[in-house]
mmCIF file of C-alpha atoms and ligand atoms in Angstrom:
data_model
loop_
_atom_site.group_PDB
_atom_site.id
_atom_site.type_symbol
_atom_site.label_atom_id
_atom_site.label_comp_id
_atom_site.label_asym_id
_atom_site.label_seq_id
_atom_site.Cartn_x
_atom_site.Cartn_y
_atom_site.Cartn_z
ATOM 1 C CA UNK A 387 0.000 0.000 0.000
ATOM 2 C CA UNK A 388 1.408 3.382 -0.948
ATOM 3 C CA UNK A 389 2.097 5.426 2.175
ATOM 4 C CA UNK A 390 3.412 8.932 2.793
ATOM 5 C CA UNK A 391 6.832 8.488 1.086
ATOM 6 C CA UNK A 392 5.452 6.862 -2.067
ATOM 7 C CA UNK A 393 2.598 9.354 -2.394
ATOM 8 C CA UNK A 394 5.079 12.169 -1.785
ATOM 9 C CA UNK A 395 7.254 10.827 -4.606
ATOM 10 C CA UNK A 396 4.283 10.462 -6.971
ATOM 11 C CA UNK A 397 3.195 14.006 -6.112
ATOM 12 C CA UNK A 398 6.694 15.267 -6.785
ATOM 13 C CA UNK A 399 6.822 13.410 -10.090
ATOM 14 C CA UNK A 400 3.437 14.760 -11.200
ATOM 15 C CA UNK A 401 4.402 18.279 -10.207
ATOM 16 C CA UNK A 402 7.485 18.049 -12.369
ATOM 17 C CA UNK A 403 5.842 16.332 -15.299
ATOM 18 C CA UNK A 404 2.198 17.425 -15.477
ATOM 19 C CA UNK A 405 2.054 20.979 -14.159
ATOM 20 C CA UNK A 406 1.399 23.398 -17.012
ATOM 21 C CA UNK A 407 -0.181 20.709 -19.184
ATOM 22 C CA UNK A 408 -3.844 20.904 -20.143
ATOM 23 C CA UNK A 409 -6.197 17.993 -19.565
ATOM 24 C CA UNK A 410 -7.451 16.664 -22.881
ATOM 25 C CA UNK A 411 -9.589 13.825 -21.588
ATOM 26 C CA UNK A 412 -10.528 12.191 -18.329
ATOM 27 C CA UNK A 413 -11.718 8.653 -18.895
ATOM 28 C CA UNK A 414 -13.341 6.640 -16.139
ATOM 29 C CA UNK A 415 -13.162 2.888 -16.673
ATOM 30 C CA UNK A 416 -14.095 1.757 -13.174
ATOM 31 C CA UNK A 417 -17.278 3.632 -12.383
ATOM 32 C CA UNK A 418 -17.176 2.459 -8.764
ATOM 33 C CA UNK A 419 -13.802 4.184 -8.223
ATOM 34 C CA UNK A 420 -15.292 7.632 -8.831
ATOM 35 C CA UNK A 421 -16.946 8.620 -5.566
ATOM 36 C CA UNK A 422 -18.366 11.986 -6.644
ATOM 37 C CA UNK A 423 -20.756 13.016 -9.423
ATOM 38 C CA UNK A 424 -20.744 16.801 -9.145
ATOM 39 C CA UNK A 425 -18.626 18.284 -10.693
ATOM 40 C CA UNK A 426 -18.879 15.694 -13.460
ATOM 41 C CA UNK A 427 -15.734 14.224 -15.109
ATOM 42 C CA UNK A 428 -16.567 16.390 -18.137
ATOM 43 C CA UNK A 429 -15.559 19.420 -16.014
ATOM 44 C CA UNK A 430 -11.863 18.436 -16.213
ATOM 45 C CA UNK A 431 -10.974 18.627 -19.944
ATOM 46 C CA UNK A 432 -9.685 22.042 -21.006
ATOM 47 C CA UNK A 433 -8.275 22.855 -17.582
ATOM 48 C CA UNK A 434 -4.564 23.137 -16.857
ATOM 49 C CA UNK A 435 -2.780 21.198 -14.124
ATOM 50 C CA UNK A 436 -1.503 23.864 -11.727
ATOM 51 C CA UNK A 437 -0.110 21.776 -8.869
ATOM 52 C CA UNK A 438 0.106 18.355 -7.255
ATOM 53 C CA UNK A 439 -0.221 18.069 -3.495
ATOM 54 C CA UNK A 440 -0.287 15.401 -0.844
ATOM 55 C CA UNK A 441 -2.743 15.158 2.050
ATOM 56 C CA UNK A 442 -1.618 12.211 4.175
ATOM 57 C CA UNK A 443 -1.852 9.263 1.790
ATOM 58 C CA UNK A 444 -4.136 11.170 -0.603
ATOM 59 C CA UNK A 445 -2.822 12.600 -3.867
ATOM 60 C CA UNK A 446 -4.388 15.853 -5.065
ATOM 61 C CA UNK A 447 -4.026 16.891 -8.711
ATOM 62 C CA UNK A 448 -5.001 20.560 -8.820
ATOM 63 C CA UNK A 449 -6.589 21.963 -11.980
ATOM 64 C CA UNK A 450 -7.138 25.652 -12.665
ATOM 65 C CA UNK A 451 -10.460 27.078 -11.583
ATOM 66 C CA UNK A 452 -10.344 25.216 -8.268
ATOM 67 C CA UNK A 453 -10.953 21.706 -9.431
ATOM 68 C CA UNK A 454 -9.173 18.892 -7.553
ATOM 69 C CA UNK A 455 -8.767 15.302 -8.625
ATOM 70 C CA UNK A 456 -8.172 13.673 -5.249
ATOM 71 C CA UNK A 457 -6.969 10.071 -5.270
ATOM 72 C CA UNK A 458 -6.646 7.458 -2.546
ATOM 73 C CA UNK A 459 -4.631 4.566 -3.933
ATOM 74 C CA UNK A 460 -5.784 2.163 -1.194
ATOM 75 C CA UNK A 461 -4.039 -1.197 -0.950
ATOM 76 C CA UNK A 462 -3.244 -2.125 -4.497
ATOM 77 C CA UNK A 463 -3.620 1.112 -6.423
ATOM 78 C CA UNK A 464 -0.857 2.921 -8.284
ATOM 79 C CA UNK A 465 -0.313 5.845 -10.619
ATOM 80 C CA UNK A 466 1.491 5.099 -13.862
ATOM 81 C CA UNK A 467 2.750 8.033 -15.832
ATOM 82 C CA UNK A 468 2.734 7.428 -19.585
ATOM 83 C CA UNK A 469 4.892 9.395 -21.995
ATOM 84 C CA UNK A 470 2.401 8.331 -24.665
ATOM 85 C CA UNK A 471 -0.658 6.116 -24.904
ATOM 86 C CA UNK A 472 -0.682 3.228 -27.367
ATOM 87 C CA UNK A 473 -4.095 4.177 -28.711
ATOM 88 C CA UNK A 474 -6.344 7.221 -28.915
ATOM 89 C CA UNK A 475 -9.381 5.006 -28.454
ATOM 90 C CA UNK A 476 -11.276 5.739 -25.252
ATOM 91 C CA UNK A 477 -10.780 3.359 -22.373
ATOM 92 C CA UNK A 478 -13.475 0.692 -22.260
ATOM 93 C CA UNK A 479 -15.189 0.244 -18.923
ATOM 94 C CA UNK A 480 -14.569 -3.252 -17.724
ATOM 95 C CA UNK A 481 -12.570 -5.522 -15.539
ATOM 96 C CA UNK A 482 -9.043 -4.412 -16.447
ATOM 97 C CA UNK A 483 -6.660 -2.939 -13.910
ATOM 98 C CA UNK A 484 -7.032 0.640 -15.205
ATOM 99 C CA UNK A 485 -9.583 2.583 -13.192
ATOM 100 C CA UNK A 486 -9.074 6.019 -14.656
ATOM 101 C CA UNK A 487 -6.995 7.656 -17.365
ATOM 102 C CA UNK A 488 -6.015 11.294 -17.722
ATOM 103 C CA UNK A 489 -4.727 12.361 -21.125
ATOM 104 C CA UNK A 490 -2.771 15.600 -21.291
ATOM 105 C CA UNK A 491 -2.305 17.936 -24.239
ATOM 106 C CA UNK A 492 1.247 16.775 -25.052
ATOM 107 C CA UNK A 493 0.096 13.176 -25.537
ATOM 108 C CA UNK A 494 1.355 12.080 -22.119
ATOM 109 C CA UNK A 495 -0.785 11.441 -19.076
ATOM 110 C CA UNK A 496 -1.383 8.939 -16.340
ATOM 111 C CA UNK A 497 -3.375 5.855 -15.506
ATOM 112 C CA UNK A 498 -4.672 5.025 -12.066
ATOM 113 C CA UNK A 499 -4.566 1.262 -11.767
ATOM 114 C CA UNK A 500 -5.643 -1.247 -9.190
ATOM 115 C CA UNK A 501 -4.493 -4.839 -9.012
ATOM 116 C CA UNK A 502 -6.547 -7.675 -7.556
ATOM 117 C CA UNK A 503 -10.245 -8.217 -7.152
ATOM 118 C CA UNK A 504 -10.854 -6.161 -4.036
ATOM 119 C CA UNK A 505 -11.454 -2.735 -5.534
ATOM 120 C CA UNK A 506 -11.018 0.098 -3.085
ATOM 121 C CA UNK A 507 -9.149 2.760 -5.056
ATOM 122 C CA UNK A 508 -11.120 5.980 -4.647
ATOM 123 C CA UNK A 509 -11.187 9.096 -6.810
ATOM 124 C CA UNK A 510 -12.976 12.323 -5.966
ATOM 125 C CA UNK A 511 -13.531 15.294 -8.246
ATOM 126 C CA UNK A 512 -14.156 18.231 -5.924
ATOM 127 C CA UNK A 513 -13.816 22.008 -5.754
ATOM 128 C CA UNK A 514 -12.284 21.749 -2.262
ATOM 129 C CA UNK A 515 -10.182 18.776 -1.046
ATOM 130 C CA UNK A 516 -11.767 19.174 2.397
ATOM 131 C CA UNK A 517 -14.989 17.922 0.792
ATOM 132 C CA UNK A 518 -13.367 14.466 0.712
ATOM 133 C CA UNK A 519 -14.333 12.877 4.061
ATOM 134 C CA UNK A 520 -11.018 11.025 4.426
ATOM 135 C CA UNK A 521 -9.075 14.256 3.856
ATOM 136 C CA UNK A 522 -11.244 16.311 6.223
ATOM 137 C CA UNK A 523 -10.603 13.785 9.017
ATOM 138 C CA UNK A 524 -6.805 13.721 8.656
ATOM 139 C CA UNK A 525 -4.675 14.561 11.646
ATOM 140 C CA UNK A 526 -1.429 16.551 11.294
ATOM 141 C CA UNK A 527 1.053 15.226 8.751
ATOM 142 C CA UNK A 528 3.321 12.587 10.316
ATOM 143 C CA UNK A 529 6.440 14.006 8.678
ATOM 144 C CA UNK A 530 5.683 17.634 9.519
ATOM 145 C CA UNK A 531 4.482 17.220 13.135
ATOM 146 C CA UNK A 532 6.844 18.692 15.738
ATOM 147 C CA UNK A 533 7.480 16.866 19.014
ATOM 148 C CA UNK A 534 4.770 18.722 20.969
ATOM 149 C CA UNK A 535 2.132 18.029 18.303
ATOM 150 C CA UNK A 536 3.264 14.426 17.911
ATOM 151 C CA UNK A 537 3.124 13.785 21.665
ATOM 152 C CA UNK A 538 -0.274 15.435 22.009
ATOM 153 C CA UNK A 539 -1.712 13.435 19.097
ATOM 154 C CA UNK A 540 -0.314 10.077 20.256
ATOM 155 C CA UNK A 541 -1.678 10.645 23.760
ATOM 156 C CA UNK A 542 -5.070 11.708 22.409
ATOM 157 C CA UNK A 543 -5.873 8.073 21.665
ATOM 158 C CA UNK A 544 -5.389 5.243 24.127
ATOM 159 C CA UNK A 545 -4.506 2.033 22.368
ATOM 160 C CA UNK A 546 -1.761 -0.147 20.945
ATOM 161 C CA UNK A 547 0.880 2.110 19.462
ATOM 162 C CA UNK A 548 0.802 0.325 16.097
ATOM 163 C CA UNK A 549 -2.902 1.047 15.732
ATOM 164 C CA UNK A 550 -2.664 4.632 16.938
ATOM 165 C CA UNK A 551 0.300 5.446 14.690
ATOM 166 C CA UNK A 552 -1.605 4.198 11.635
ATOM 167 C CA UNK A 553 -4.857 5.950 12.582
ATOM 168 C CA UNK A 554 -5.070 8.689 9.944
ATOM 169 C CA UNK A 555 -7.133 10.921 12.221
ATOM 170 C CA UNK A 556 -4.287 10.915 14.785
ATOM 171 C CA UNK A 557 -1.413 11.488 12.341
ATOM 172 C CA UNK A 558 -1.621 11.421 8.558
ATOM 173 C CA UNK A 559 0.528 9.323 6.270
ATOM 174 C CA UNK A 560 1.756 6.237 8.152
ATOM 175 C CA UNK A 561 0.393 2.821 7.193
ATOM 176 C CA UNK A 562 1.179 -0.803 7.918
ATOM 177 C CA UNK A 563 4.655 -0.954 6.375
ATOM 178 C CA UNK A 564 6.203 2.224 7.753
ATOM 179 C CA UNK A 565 4.676 1.753 11.202
ATOM 180 C CA UNK A 566 6.566 -1.571 11.431
ATOM 181 C CA UNK A 567 9.738 0.242 10.413
ATOM 182 C CA UNK A 568 9.200 3.184 12.770
ATOM 183 C CA UNK A 569 8.480 0.948 15.780
ATOM 184 C CA UNK A 570 11.578 -1.105 14.991
ATOM 185 C CA UNK A 571 13.707 2.055 14.777
ATOM 186 C CA UNK A 572 12.212 3.281 18.070
ATOM 187 C CA UNK A 573 12.719 -0.172 19.677
ATOM 188 C CA UNK A 574 9.090 -0.263 20.783
ATOM 189 C CA UNK A 575 6.660 -3.177 20.875
ATOM 190 C CA UNK A 576 3.799 -2.702 18.391
ATOM 191 C CA UNK A 577 1.461 -3.579 21.267
ATOM 192 C CA UNK A 578 2.792 -0.976 23.723
ATOM 193 C CA UNK A 579 -0.108 1.117 25.025
ATOM 194 C CA UNK A 580 0.140 4.787 24.056
ATOM 195 C CA UNK A 581 -0.858 6.380 27.355
ATOM 196 C CA UNK A 582 1.810 4.356 29.168
ATOM 197 C CA UNK A 583 4.611 5.650 26.963
ATOM 198 C CA UNK A 584 7.003 7.974 28.749
ATOM 199 C CA UNK A 585 7.974 11.397 27.388
ATOM 200 C CA UNK A 586 11.317 9.898 26.473
ATOM 201 C CA UNK A 587 9.747 6.996 24.574
ATOM 202 C CA UNK A 588 7.488 9.396 22.692
ATOM 203 C CA UNK A 589 10.477 11.592 21.828
ATOM 204 C CA UNK A 590 12.283 8.512 20.498
ATOM 205 C CA UNK A 591 9.177 7.501 18.541
ATOM 206 C CA UNK A 592 8.882 11.003 17.104
ATOM 207 C CA UNK A 593 12.524 11.002 16.020
ATOM 208 C CA UNK A 594 12.137 7.521 14.517
ATOM 209 C CA UNK A 595 9.026 8.620 12.599
ATOM 210 C CA UNK A 596 10.838 11.562 11.052
ATOM 211 C CA UNK A 597 13.940 9.540 10.311
ATOM 212 C CA UNK A 598 12.181 6.550 8.725
ATOM 213 C CA UNK A 599 9.761 8.643 6.657
ATOM 214 C CA UNK A 600 12.412 11.217 5.769
ATOM 215 C CA UNK A 601 14.830 8.526 4.588
ATOM 216 C CA UNK A 602 12.104 6.851 2.537
ATOM 217 C CA UNK A 603 11.126 10.164 0.931
ATOM 218 C CA UNK A 604 14.757 10.870 0.048
ATOM 219 C CA UNK A 605 15.110 7.411 -1.499
ATOM 220 C CA UNK A 606 11.828 7.691 -3.393
ATOM 221 C CA UNK A 607 11.705 11.249 -4.673
ATOM 222 C CA UNK A 608 13.476 11.509 -7.983
ATOM 223 C CA UNK A 609 12.837 7.859 -8.786
ATOM 224 C CA UNK A 610 10.664 7.035 -11.738
ATOM 225 C CA UNK A 611 7.181 6.127 -10.551
ATOM 226 C CA UNK A 612 7.596 2.605 -11.917
ATOM 227 C CA UNK A 613 10.689 2.005 -9.781
ATOM 228 C CA UNK A 614 9.226 3.301 -6.545
ATOM 229 C CA UNK A 615 7.827 0.044 -5.228
ATOM 230 C CA UNK A 616 11.158 -1.762 -5.518
ATOM 231 C CA UNK A 617 12.857 1.135 -3.824
ATOM 232 C CA UNK A 618 10.468 0.915 -0.901
ATOM 233 C CA UNK A 619 11.178 -2.775 -0.453
ATOM 234 C CA UNK A 620 14.946 -2.349 -0.470
ATOM 235 C CA UNK A 621 14.832 0.141 2.384
ATOM 236 C CA UNK A 622 12.758 -1.956 4.768
ATOM 237 C CA UNK A 623 14.357 -3.578 7.831
ATOM 238 C CA UNK A 624 11.506 -5.640 9.314
ATOM 239 C CA UNK A 625 8.323 -5.107 7.306
ATOM 240 C CA UNK A 626 7.593 -8.009 4.929
ATOM 241 C CA UNK A 627 10.871 -9.632 6.069
ATOM 242 C CA UNK A 628 9.562 -12.448 8.238
ATOM 243 C CA UNK A 629 12.179 -15.154 8.756
ATOM 244 C CA UNK A 630 15.056 -12.964 7.618
ATOM 245 C CA UNK A 631 17.721 -11.606 9.972
ATOM 246 C CA UNK A 632 17.190 -8.228 11.615
ATOM 247 C CA UNK A 633 19.853 -5.947 10.075
ATOM 248 C CA UNK A 634 20.486 -4.408 13.500
ATOM 249 C CA UNK A 635 20.909 -7.435 15.771
ATOM 250 C CA UNK A 636 20.716 -10.559 13.601
ATOM 251 C CA UNK A 637 17.669 -12.017 15.387
ATOM 252 C CA UNK A 638 15.014 -13.517 13.090
ATOM 253 C CA UNK A 639 12.242 -11.115 12.107
ATOM 254 C CA UNK A 640 8.919 -12.421 13.442
ATOM 255 C CA UNK A 641 5.331 -11.912 12.406
ATOM 256 C CA UNK A 642 1.940 -11.509 14.044
ATOM 257 C CA UNK A 643 -0.985 -12.290 11.736
ATOM 258 C CA UNK A 644 -4.455 -10.843 11.857
ATOM 259 C CA UNK A 645 -7.522 -11.641 9.761
ATOM 260 C CA UNK A 646 -6.509 -9.436 6.849
ATOM 261 C CA UNK A 647 -3.099 -8.068 7.725
ATOM 262 C CA UNK A 648 0.117 -8.865 9.528
ATOM 263 C CA UNK A 649 2.912 -7.054 11.266
ATOM 264 C CA UNK A 650 6.603 -7.840 11.479
ATOM 265 C CA UNK A 651 8.968 -7.008 14.306
ATOM 266 C CA UNK A 652 12.251 -8.008 15.916
ATOM 267 C CA UNK A 653 11.878 -9.492 19.403
ATOM 268 C CA UNK A 654 15.445 -8.663 20.459
ATOM 269 C CA UNK A 655 15.180 -5.023 19.352
ATOM 270 C CA UNK A 656 11.585 -4.369 20.357
ATOM 271 C CA UNK A 657 10.125 -6.698 22.978
ATOM 272 C CA UNK A 658 13.011 -7.604 25.250
ATOM 273 C CA UNK A 659 13.556 -10.859 23.362
ATOM 274 C CA UNK A 660 10.045 -12.118 24.115
ATOM 275 C CA UNK A 661 8.030 -13.179 21.057
ATOM 276 C CA UNK A 662 4.536 -11.697 20.818
ATOM 277 C CA UNK A 663 1.571 -14.065 20.755
ATOM 278 C CA UNK A 664 0.342 -14.666 17.237
ATOM 279 C CA UNK A 665 -3.348 -14.031 17.630
ATOM 280 C CA UNK A 666 -4.468 -16.012 14.621
ATOM 281 C CA UNK A 667 -2.419 -19.046 15.622
ATOM 282 C CA UNK A 668 -3.473 -18.959 19.266
ATOM 283 C CA UNK A 669 -7.106 -18.819 18.176
ATOM 284 C CA UNK A 670 -6.627 -21.877 15.982
ATOM 285 C CA UNK A 671 -4.930 -23.817 18.755
ATOM 286 C CA UNK A 672 -7.621 -23.070 21.330
HETATM 287 ZN ZN1 LIG B 492 16.812 -6.683 15.909
#
């Protein structure tokens, strides 16, 4: 799932490539992906791309006259920039991976795609990004929050730190992958309870958040959009690395599975050497 660093890199790429170009066509192939009906997609052609912005994990393509194409890539969505399209024929609505296509006046443009059968990519055409419920609910940006803001936000919600850190209303931008990385860098258990964290632990967590996200942004920005996913993988220390050695201590990276997700962590670095109970497994055994 694209998180803050990947969306930041896509935003940066679009800003460089698409700003100043006029929208020729906006083609919607997956009707269910478009969550708004007013303004209609026909409002976009003829307008110029003036900016690309990021709101948490949302991408905002700004068109002149205050029109915003706001995109949430969800789990399996991605933005593919095309220097040219193979055909001028309009996209046919159907079951393909392309949800939406934007053609620009120089023949380039981008496709929003979504792999898999669970379709949750969401696109909003709005005159104000705050009209998108997920954007309106966002907490402060995880990369921009200073220590006081970060501490206040983390303490505003009592719960397991992994869940609170990925709650977009608490802080915007961190998802499953980078929360694993941040907690590893901060040497904190994903199940530590937020209101029991000391000031010192929160300061460490804040520093780790900035460091992990900042590093990932630096690695990602400037990469071609197509290469971003591989770049993300190469920078990860525990996430999606179950069974491999922790690069810090050499212990084996472990996993806790849930119904539709999992987390990875290093017991030596994060939980005093004690493995966490795997909830799914313990339920099966019972
Ligand atoms: Zn370790």
